[in-house]
Short mmCIF file of C-alpha atoms in Angstrom, two decimals:
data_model
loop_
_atom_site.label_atom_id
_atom_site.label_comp_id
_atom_site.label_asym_id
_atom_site.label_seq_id
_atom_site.Cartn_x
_atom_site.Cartn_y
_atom_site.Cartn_z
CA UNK B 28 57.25 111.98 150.39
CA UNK B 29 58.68 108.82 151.97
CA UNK B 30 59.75 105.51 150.47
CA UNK B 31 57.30 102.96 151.28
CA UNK B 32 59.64 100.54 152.76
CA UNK B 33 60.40 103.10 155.40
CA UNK B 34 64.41 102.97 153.73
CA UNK B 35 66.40 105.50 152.06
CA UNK B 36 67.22 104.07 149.01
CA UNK B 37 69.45 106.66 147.02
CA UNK B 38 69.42 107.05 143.50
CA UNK B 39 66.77 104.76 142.52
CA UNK B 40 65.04 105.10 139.64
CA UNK B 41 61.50 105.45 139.48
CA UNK B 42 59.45 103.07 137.29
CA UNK B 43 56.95 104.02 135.61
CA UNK B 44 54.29 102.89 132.80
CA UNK B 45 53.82 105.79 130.58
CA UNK B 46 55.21 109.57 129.96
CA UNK B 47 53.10 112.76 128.06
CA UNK B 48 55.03 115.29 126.33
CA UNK B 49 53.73 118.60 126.73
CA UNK B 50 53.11 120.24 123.59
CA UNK B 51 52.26 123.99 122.51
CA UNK B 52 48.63 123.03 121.08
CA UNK B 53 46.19 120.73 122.54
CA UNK B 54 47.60 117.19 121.29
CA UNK B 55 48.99 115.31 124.41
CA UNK B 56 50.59 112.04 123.31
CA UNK B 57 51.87 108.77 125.58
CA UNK B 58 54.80 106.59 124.32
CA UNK B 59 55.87 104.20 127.03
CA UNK B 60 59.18 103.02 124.60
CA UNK B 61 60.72 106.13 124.21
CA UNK B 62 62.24 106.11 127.78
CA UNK B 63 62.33 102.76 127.57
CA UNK B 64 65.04 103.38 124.22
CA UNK B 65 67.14 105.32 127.54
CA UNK B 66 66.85 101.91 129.63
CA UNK B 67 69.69 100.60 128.64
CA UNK B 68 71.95 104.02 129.01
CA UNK B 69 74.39 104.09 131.94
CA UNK B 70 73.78 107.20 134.53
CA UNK B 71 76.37 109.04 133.34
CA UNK B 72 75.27 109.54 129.95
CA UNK B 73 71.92 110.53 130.95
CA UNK B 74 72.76 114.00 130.58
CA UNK B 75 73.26 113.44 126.53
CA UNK B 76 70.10 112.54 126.28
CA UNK B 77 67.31 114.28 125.06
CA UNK B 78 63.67 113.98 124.08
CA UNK B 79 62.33 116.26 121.48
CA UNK B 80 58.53 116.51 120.10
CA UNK B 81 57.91 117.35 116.05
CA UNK B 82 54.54 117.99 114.13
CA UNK B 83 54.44 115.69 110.91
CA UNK B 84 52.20 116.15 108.19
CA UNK B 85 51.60 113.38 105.86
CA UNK B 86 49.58 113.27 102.49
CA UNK B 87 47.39 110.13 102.95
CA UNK B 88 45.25 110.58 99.70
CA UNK B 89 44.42 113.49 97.91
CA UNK B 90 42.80 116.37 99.88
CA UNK B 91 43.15 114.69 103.04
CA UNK B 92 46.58 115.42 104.94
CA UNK B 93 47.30 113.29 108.40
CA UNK B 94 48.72 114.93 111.40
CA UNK B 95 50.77 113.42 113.86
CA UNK B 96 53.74 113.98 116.52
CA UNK B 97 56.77 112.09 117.18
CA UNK B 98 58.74 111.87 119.98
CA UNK B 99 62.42 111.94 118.54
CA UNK B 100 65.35 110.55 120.92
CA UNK B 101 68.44 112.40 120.93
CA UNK B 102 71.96 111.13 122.46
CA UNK B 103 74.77 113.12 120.80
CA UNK B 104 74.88 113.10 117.51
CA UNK B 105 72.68 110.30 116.92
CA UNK B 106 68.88 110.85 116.97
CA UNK B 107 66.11 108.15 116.77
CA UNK B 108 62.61 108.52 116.40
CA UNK B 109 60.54 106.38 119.08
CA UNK B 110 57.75 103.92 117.03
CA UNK B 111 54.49 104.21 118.81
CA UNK B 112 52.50 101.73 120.70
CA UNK B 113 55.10 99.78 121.48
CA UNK B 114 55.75 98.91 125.21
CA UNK B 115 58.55 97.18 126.72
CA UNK B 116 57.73 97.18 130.75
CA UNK B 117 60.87 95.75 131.93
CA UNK B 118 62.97 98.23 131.34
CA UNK B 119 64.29 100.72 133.58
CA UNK B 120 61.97 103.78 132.92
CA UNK B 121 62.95 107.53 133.33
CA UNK B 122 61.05 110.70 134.15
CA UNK B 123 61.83 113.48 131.67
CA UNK B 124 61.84 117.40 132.82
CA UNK B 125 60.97 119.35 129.28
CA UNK B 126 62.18 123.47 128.96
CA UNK B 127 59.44 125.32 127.80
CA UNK B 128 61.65 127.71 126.09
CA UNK B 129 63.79 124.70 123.70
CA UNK B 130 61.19 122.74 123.72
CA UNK B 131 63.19 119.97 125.12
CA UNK B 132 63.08 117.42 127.09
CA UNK B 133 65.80 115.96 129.54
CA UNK B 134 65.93 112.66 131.30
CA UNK B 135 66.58 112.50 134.91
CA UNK B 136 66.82 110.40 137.85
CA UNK B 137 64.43 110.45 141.02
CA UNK B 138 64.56 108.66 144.18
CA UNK B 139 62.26 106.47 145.40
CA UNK B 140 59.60 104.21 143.58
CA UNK B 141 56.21 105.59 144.68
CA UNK B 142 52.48 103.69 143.92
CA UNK B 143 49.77 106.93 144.64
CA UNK B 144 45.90 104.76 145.32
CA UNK B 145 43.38 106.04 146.58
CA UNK B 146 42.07 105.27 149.96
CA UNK B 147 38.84 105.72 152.12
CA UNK B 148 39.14 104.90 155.58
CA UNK B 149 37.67 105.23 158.91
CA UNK B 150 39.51 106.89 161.62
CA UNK B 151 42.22 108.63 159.56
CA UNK B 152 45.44 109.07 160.93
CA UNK B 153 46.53 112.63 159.47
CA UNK B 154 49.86 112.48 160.55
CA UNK B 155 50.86 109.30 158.12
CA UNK B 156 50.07 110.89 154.97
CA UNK B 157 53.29 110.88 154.32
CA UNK B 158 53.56 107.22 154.05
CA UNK B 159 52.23 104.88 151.31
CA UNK B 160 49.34 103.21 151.54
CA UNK B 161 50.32 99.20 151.59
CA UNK B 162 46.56 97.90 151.95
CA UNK B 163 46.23 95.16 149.82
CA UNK B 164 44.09 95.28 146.84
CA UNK B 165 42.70 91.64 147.90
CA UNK B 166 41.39 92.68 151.00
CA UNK B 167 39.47 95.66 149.28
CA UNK B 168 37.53 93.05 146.84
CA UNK B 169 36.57 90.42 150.01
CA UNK B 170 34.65 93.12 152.15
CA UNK B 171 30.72 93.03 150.93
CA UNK B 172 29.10 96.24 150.05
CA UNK B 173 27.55 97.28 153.23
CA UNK B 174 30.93 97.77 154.60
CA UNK B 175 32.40 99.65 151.87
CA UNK B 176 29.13 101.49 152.30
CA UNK B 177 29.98 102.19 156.20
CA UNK B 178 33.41 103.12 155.11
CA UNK B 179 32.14 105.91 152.97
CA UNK B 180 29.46 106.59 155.56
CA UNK B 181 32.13 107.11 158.51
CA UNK B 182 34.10 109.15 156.57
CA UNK B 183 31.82 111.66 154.74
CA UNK B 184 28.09 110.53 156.04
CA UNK B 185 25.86 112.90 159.09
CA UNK B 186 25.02 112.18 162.08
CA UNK B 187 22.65 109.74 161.95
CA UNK B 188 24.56 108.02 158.85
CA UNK B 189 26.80 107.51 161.49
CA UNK B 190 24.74 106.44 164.33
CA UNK B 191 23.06 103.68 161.60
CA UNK B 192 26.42 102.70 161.21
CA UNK B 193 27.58 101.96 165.01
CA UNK B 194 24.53 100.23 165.63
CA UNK B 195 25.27 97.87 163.11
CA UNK B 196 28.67 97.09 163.87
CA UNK B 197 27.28 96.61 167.60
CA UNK B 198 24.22 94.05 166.41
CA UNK B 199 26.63 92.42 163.92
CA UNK B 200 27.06 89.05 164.26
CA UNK B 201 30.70 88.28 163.10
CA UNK B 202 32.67 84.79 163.91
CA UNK B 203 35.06 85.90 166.43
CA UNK B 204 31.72 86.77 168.78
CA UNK B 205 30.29 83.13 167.68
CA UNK B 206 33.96 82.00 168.70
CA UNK B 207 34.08 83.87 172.36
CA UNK B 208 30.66 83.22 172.86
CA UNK B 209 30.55 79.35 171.97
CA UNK B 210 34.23 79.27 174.08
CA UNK B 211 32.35 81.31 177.18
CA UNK B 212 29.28 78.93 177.27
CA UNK B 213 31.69 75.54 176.94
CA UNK B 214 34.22 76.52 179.85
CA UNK B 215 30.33 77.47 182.17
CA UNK B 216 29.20 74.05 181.25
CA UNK B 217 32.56 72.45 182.03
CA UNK B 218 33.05 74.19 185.25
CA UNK B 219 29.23 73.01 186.43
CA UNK B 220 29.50 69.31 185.07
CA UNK B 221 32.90 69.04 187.15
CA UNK B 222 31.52 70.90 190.24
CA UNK B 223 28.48 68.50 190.03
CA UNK B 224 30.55 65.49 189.69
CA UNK B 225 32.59 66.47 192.68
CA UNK B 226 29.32 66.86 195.10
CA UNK B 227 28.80 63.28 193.99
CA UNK B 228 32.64 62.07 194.85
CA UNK B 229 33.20 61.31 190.54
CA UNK B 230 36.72 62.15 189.49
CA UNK B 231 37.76 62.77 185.95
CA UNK B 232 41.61 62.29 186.19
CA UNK B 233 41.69 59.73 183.43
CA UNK B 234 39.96 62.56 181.28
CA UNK B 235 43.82 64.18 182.05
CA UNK B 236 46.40 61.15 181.18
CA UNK B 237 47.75 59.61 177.90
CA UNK B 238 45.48 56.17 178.42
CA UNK B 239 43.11 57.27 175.25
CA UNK B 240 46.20 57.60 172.85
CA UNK B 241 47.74 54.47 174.06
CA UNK B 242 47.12 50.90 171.76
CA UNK B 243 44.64 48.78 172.93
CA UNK B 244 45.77 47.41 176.45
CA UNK B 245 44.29 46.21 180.41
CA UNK B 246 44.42 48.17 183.10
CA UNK B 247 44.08 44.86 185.55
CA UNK B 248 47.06 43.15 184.47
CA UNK B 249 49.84 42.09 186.16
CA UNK B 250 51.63 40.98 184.66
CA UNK B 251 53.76 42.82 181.47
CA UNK B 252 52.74 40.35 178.75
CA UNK B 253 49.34 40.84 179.96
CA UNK B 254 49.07 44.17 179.26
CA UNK B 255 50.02 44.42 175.63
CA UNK B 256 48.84 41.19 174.42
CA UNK B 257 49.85 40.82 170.54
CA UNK B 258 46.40 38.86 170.29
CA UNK B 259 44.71 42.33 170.97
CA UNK B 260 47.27 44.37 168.85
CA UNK B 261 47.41 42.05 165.84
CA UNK B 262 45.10 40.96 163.30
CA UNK B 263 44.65 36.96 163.24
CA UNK B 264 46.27 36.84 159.42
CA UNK B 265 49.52 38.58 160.74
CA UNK B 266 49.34 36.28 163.94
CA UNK B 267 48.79 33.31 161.95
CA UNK B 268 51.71 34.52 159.73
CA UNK B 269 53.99 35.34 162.03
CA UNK B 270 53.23 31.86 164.16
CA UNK B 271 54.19 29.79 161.33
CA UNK B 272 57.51 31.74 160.80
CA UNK B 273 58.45 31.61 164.21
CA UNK B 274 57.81 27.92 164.40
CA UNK B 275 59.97 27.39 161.39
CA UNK B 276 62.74 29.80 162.63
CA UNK B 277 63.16 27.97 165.67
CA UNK B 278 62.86 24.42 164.16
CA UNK B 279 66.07 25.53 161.97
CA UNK B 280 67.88 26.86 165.13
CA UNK B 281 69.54 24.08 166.59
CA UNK B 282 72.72 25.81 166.00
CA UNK B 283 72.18 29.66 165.28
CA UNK B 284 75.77 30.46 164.71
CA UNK B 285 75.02 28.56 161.07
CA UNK B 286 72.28 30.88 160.16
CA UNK B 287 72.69 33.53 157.42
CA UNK B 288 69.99 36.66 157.83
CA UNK B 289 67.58 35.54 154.74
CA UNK B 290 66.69 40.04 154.59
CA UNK B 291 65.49 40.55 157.81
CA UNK B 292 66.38 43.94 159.34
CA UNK B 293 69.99 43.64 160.59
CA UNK B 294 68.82 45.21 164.18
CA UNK B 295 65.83 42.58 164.00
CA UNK B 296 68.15 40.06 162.93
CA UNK B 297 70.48 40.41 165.51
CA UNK B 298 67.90 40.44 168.84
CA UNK B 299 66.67 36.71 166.45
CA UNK B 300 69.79 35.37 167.35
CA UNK B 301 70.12 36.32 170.76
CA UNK B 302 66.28 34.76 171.39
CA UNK B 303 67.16 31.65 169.69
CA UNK B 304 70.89 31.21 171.16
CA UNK B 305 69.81 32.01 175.07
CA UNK B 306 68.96 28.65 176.77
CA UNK B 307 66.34 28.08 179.40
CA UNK B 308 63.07 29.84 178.47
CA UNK B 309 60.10 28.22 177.30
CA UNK B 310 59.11 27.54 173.97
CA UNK B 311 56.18 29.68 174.15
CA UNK B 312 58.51 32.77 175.58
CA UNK B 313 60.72 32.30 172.56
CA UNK B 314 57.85 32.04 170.01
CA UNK B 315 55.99 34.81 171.68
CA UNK B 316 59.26 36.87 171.80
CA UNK B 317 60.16 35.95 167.75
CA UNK B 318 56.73 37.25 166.74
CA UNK B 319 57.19 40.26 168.12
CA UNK B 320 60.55 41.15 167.11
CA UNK B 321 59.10 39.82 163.35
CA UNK B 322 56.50 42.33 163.34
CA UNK B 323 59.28 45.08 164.17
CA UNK B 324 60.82 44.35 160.48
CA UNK B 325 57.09 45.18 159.60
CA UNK B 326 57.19 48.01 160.71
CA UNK B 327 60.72 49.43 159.85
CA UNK B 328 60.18 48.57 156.26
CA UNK B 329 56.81 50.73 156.45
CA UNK B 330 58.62 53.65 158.14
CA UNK B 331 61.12 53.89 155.56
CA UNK B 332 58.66 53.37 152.77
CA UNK B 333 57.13 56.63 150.84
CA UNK B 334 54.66 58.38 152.58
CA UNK B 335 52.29 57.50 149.32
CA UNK B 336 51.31 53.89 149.20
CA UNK B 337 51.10 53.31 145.18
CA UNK B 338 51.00 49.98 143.40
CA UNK B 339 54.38 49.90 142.63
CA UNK B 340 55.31 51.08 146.84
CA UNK B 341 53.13 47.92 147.93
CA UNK B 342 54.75 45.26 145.05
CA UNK B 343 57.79 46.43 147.03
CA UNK B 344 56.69 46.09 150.64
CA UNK B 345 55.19 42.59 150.19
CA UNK B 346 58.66 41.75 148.32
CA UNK B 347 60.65 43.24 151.92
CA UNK B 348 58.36 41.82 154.04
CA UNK B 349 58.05 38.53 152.74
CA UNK B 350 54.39 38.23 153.52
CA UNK B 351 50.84 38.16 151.11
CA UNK B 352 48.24 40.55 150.21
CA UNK B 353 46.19 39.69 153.16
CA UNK B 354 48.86 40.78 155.93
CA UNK B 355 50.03 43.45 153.97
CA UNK B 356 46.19 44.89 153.91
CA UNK B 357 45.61 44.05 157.61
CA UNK B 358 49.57 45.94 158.27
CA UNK B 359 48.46 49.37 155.81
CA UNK B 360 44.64 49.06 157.30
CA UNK B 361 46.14 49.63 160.94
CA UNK B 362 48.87 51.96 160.34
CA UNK B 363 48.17 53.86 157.24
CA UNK B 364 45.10 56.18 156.12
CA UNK B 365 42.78 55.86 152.89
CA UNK B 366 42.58 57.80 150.15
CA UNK B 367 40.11 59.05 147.44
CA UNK B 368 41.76 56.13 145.50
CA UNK B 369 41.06 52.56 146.46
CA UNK B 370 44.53 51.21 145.62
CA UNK B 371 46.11 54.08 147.22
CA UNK B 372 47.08 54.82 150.97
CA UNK B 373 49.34 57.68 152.65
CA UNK B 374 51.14 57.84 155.65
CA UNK B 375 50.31 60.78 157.88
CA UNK B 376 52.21 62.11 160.86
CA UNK B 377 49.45 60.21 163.44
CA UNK B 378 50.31 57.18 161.49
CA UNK B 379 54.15 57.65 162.31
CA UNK B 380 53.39 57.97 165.65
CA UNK B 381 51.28 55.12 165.82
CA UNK B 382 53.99 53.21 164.30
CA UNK B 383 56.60 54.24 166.59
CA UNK B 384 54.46 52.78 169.73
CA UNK B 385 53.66 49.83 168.39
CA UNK B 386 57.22 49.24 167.47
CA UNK B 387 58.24 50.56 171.17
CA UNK B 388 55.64 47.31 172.32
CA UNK B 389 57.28 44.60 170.03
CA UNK B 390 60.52 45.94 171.48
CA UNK B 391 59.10 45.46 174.78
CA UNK B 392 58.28 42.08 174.21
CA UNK B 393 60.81 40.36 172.26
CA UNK B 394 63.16 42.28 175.19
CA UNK B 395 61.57 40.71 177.80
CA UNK B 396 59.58 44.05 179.16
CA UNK B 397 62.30 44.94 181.60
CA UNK B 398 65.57 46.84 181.10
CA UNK B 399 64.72 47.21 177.68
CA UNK B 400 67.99 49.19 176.04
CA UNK B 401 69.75 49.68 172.65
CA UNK B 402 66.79 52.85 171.97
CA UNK B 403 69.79 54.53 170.25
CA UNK B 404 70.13 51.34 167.55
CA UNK B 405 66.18 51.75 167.67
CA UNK B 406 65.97 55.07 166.49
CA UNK B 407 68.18 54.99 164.20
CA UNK B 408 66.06 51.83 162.47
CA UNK B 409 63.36 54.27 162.49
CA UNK B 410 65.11 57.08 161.32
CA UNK B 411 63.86 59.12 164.42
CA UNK B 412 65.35 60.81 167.43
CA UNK B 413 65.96 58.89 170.24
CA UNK B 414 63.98 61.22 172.55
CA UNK B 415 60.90 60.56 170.48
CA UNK B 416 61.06 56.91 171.14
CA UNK B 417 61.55 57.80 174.95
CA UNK B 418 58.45 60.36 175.13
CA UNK B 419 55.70 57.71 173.11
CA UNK B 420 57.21 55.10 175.81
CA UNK B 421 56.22 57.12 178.80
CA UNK B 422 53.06 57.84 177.28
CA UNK B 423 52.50 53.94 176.67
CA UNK B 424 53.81 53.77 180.57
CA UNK B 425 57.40 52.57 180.31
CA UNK B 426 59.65 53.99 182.84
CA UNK B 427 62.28 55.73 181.37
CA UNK B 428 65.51 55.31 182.54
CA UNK B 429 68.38 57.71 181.88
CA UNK B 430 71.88 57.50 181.05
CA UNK B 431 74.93 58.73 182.74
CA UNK B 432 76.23 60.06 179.51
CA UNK B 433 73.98 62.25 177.68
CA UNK B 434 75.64 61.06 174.07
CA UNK B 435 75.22 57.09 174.72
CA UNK B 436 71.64 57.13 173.44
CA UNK B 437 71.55 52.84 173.75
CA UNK B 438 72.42 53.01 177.46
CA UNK B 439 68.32 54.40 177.82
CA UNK B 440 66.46 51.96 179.51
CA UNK B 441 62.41 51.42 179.27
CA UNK B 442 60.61 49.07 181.74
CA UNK B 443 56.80 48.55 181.76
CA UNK B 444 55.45 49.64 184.84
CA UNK B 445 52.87 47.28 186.33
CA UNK B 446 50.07 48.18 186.97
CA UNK B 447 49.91 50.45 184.31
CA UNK B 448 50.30 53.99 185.10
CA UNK B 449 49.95 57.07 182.10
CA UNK B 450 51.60 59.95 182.63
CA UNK B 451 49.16 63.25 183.20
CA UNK B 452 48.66 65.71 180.37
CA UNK B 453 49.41 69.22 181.82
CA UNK B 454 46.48 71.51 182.02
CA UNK B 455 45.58 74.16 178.99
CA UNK B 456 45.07 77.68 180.29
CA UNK B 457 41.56 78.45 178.88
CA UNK B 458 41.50 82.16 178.80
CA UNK B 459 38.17 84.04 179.19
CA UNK B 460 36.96 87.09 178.87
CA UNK B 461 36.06 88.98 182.08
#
């Protein structure tokens, strides 16, 4: 007989639960511990050792004498008698040969660890009964009983037993023939609504693009501030909140060089000071520009933040953010997802993503839509690879440009293309069955 594991594995010794001496009348008695007294006995000395059984008569009370055997362990000179009922199942156990003519009974070694179950199956493969069986026991207690009833029909059951049975595997209904069959009538239904719609000149490209992942956004802009409006990203709390903090931020601005960063993000702090430093553009372009790049620290404190939104996590974020319940429950409404618990939120890996491209659009924004670079600095904010950041932005419709160097991540350039334009999804093979 083969191992199991298909491996030689030597000298192994077999483990097993229980051993029966063999004795000259009919008493047949298990002790588990004697060979378990052996476990701890090196391979060498094996051959010193020696299991003997004795008949013991004891006087219990008078007129009534108790018989009983014990299994007496013998390594040299020593000799121990093995208590009974006593198990100890991590040993190493041993297998022990006995002479008939002594009476004794030597350990030995065997190879391989075997596990003998019995097994009914269909379609018996005669050749592998050399192998052990590894069915799992689970799978034996999930079927029902008709089909541990088929099992025993297929293997030992007539001719019409077995006819009974194949007509009820054939009319079975099982759910990978629900599966092919719902999949089957879905792609013919498909395949007729498109061939319809093309008769009657409708196309269903936009079914195929990016556009239904992307934020909320018009198609008919032209221009880039158009098309991601903050007024139809934000809530009006965080507007309002972020209006009156831009306001302030620029009335303090007359010279920025004097400004110390009060714990905004040092990336976000550092595209602040370039807005309010660079002369020329319109109070409105600067404010519009300062509430974006505000709403950026937002969002890189919630990134960073635990996944799970406890008490304690939002006391934190409102203390980072610098903001009040009310934008911090509009912020966790839009970009985190409820739980069970009413005070309690969690970040999912959709919600990550949706961060990511709303941060990509206040990047946009307080960058001036075009040329848009510094992805590498970006990422890192995030705590994301820079090539995630440039795949969301083509799906939002940037255009992506490359750099020169592979390993000068901030030379990657995003521009919003105008009009829109979302990148195609590539087509899913469907497979059917002929």
């Amino acid at each position: 007989m083969k191992d199991p594991t298909g491996a030689h594995t030597g000298q192994k010794l077999v483990h097993i639960s229980e051993v029966t001496p063999f004795i000259e009348d009919e008493w047949a008695v298990s002790y588990p511990n004697i060979l378990a007294t052996a476990g701890g006995t090196g391979h060498a000395a094996l051959d010193g050792i020696s299991l003997r059984a004795v008949k013991r008569r004891r006087v219990v009370s008078e007129g009534e004498v108790q018989v009983s055997i014990d299994m007496l362990v013998k390594s040299g000179e020593r000799e121990m008698v093995a208590s009974r009922g006593h198990h100890e199942l991590n040993y190493d156990y041993y297998v022990g040969v006995r002479n008939k003519n002594t009476g004794d009974t030597k350990l030995v070694e065997v190879d391989g660890l075997y596990c003998l179950r019995p097994s009914v199956r269909s379609g018996i493969d005669f050749s592998r009964f050399d192998e052990a069986d590894e069915k799992d026991e689970k799978d034996d207690r999930k079927k029902t009983y008709v089909e541990r009833r088929n099992e025993l029909l297929k293997a030992f059951g007539g001719k019409k037993s077995l006819s009974r049975v194949t007509r009820w595997e054939r009319n079975r209904i099982t759910e990978e023939k629900v599966s092919d069959r719902m999949a089957d009538k879905i792609n013919e239904s498909a395949k007729a609504m498109r061939e319809r719609d093309a008769e009657q000149g409708i196309s269903h490209d936009a079914d195929e693009t990016t556009e239904p992942m992307a934020p909320p956004h018009n198609n008919a802009a032209t221009d880039p501030k158009d098309a991601y409006p903050l007024m139809g990203l934000l809530s009006a709390p965080e507007l309002l909140a972020l209006d009156q903090e831009a306001a302030a931020m620029i009335e303090l601005s007359e010279d920025p060089t004097t400004l110390e960063n009060p714990g905004w993000d040092t990336l976000v702090w550092d595209v602040m000071l370039n807005i309010l430093s660079k002369e020329g553009d319109a109070k409105e372009t600067k404010m519009l520009r300062l509430q974006a790049i505000m709403h950026l620290h937002y969002l890189i404190v919630l990134a960073n933040a635990p996944a799970k939104i406890t008490r304690a996590v939002r006391n934190t974020l409102i203390e980072k953010m610098a903001v009040d319940d009310e934008v911090l429950e509009c912020l966790l409404e839009r970009y985190t997802t409820a739980d069970e618990r009413a005070w309690m939120r969690s970040r999912s890996k959709s919600d990550s993503a949706r961060i990511l491209g709303y941060a990509i659009l206040m990047w946009l924004t307080a960058l001036g839509f075009k040329n848009c670079q510094r992805l590498g600095e970006l990422s890192a904010a995030f705590q994301v690879n820079t090539s995630t950041l440039v795949k969301i932005a083509a799906n939002l419709g940037c255009k992506v440009k490359k750099p020169k160097a592979k390993a000068d991540t901030n030379m990657y350039s995003i521009s919003l293309r105008m009009p829109l334009t979302f990148p195609r999804l590539k087509k899913r093979f469907v497979r059917t069955k002929p």
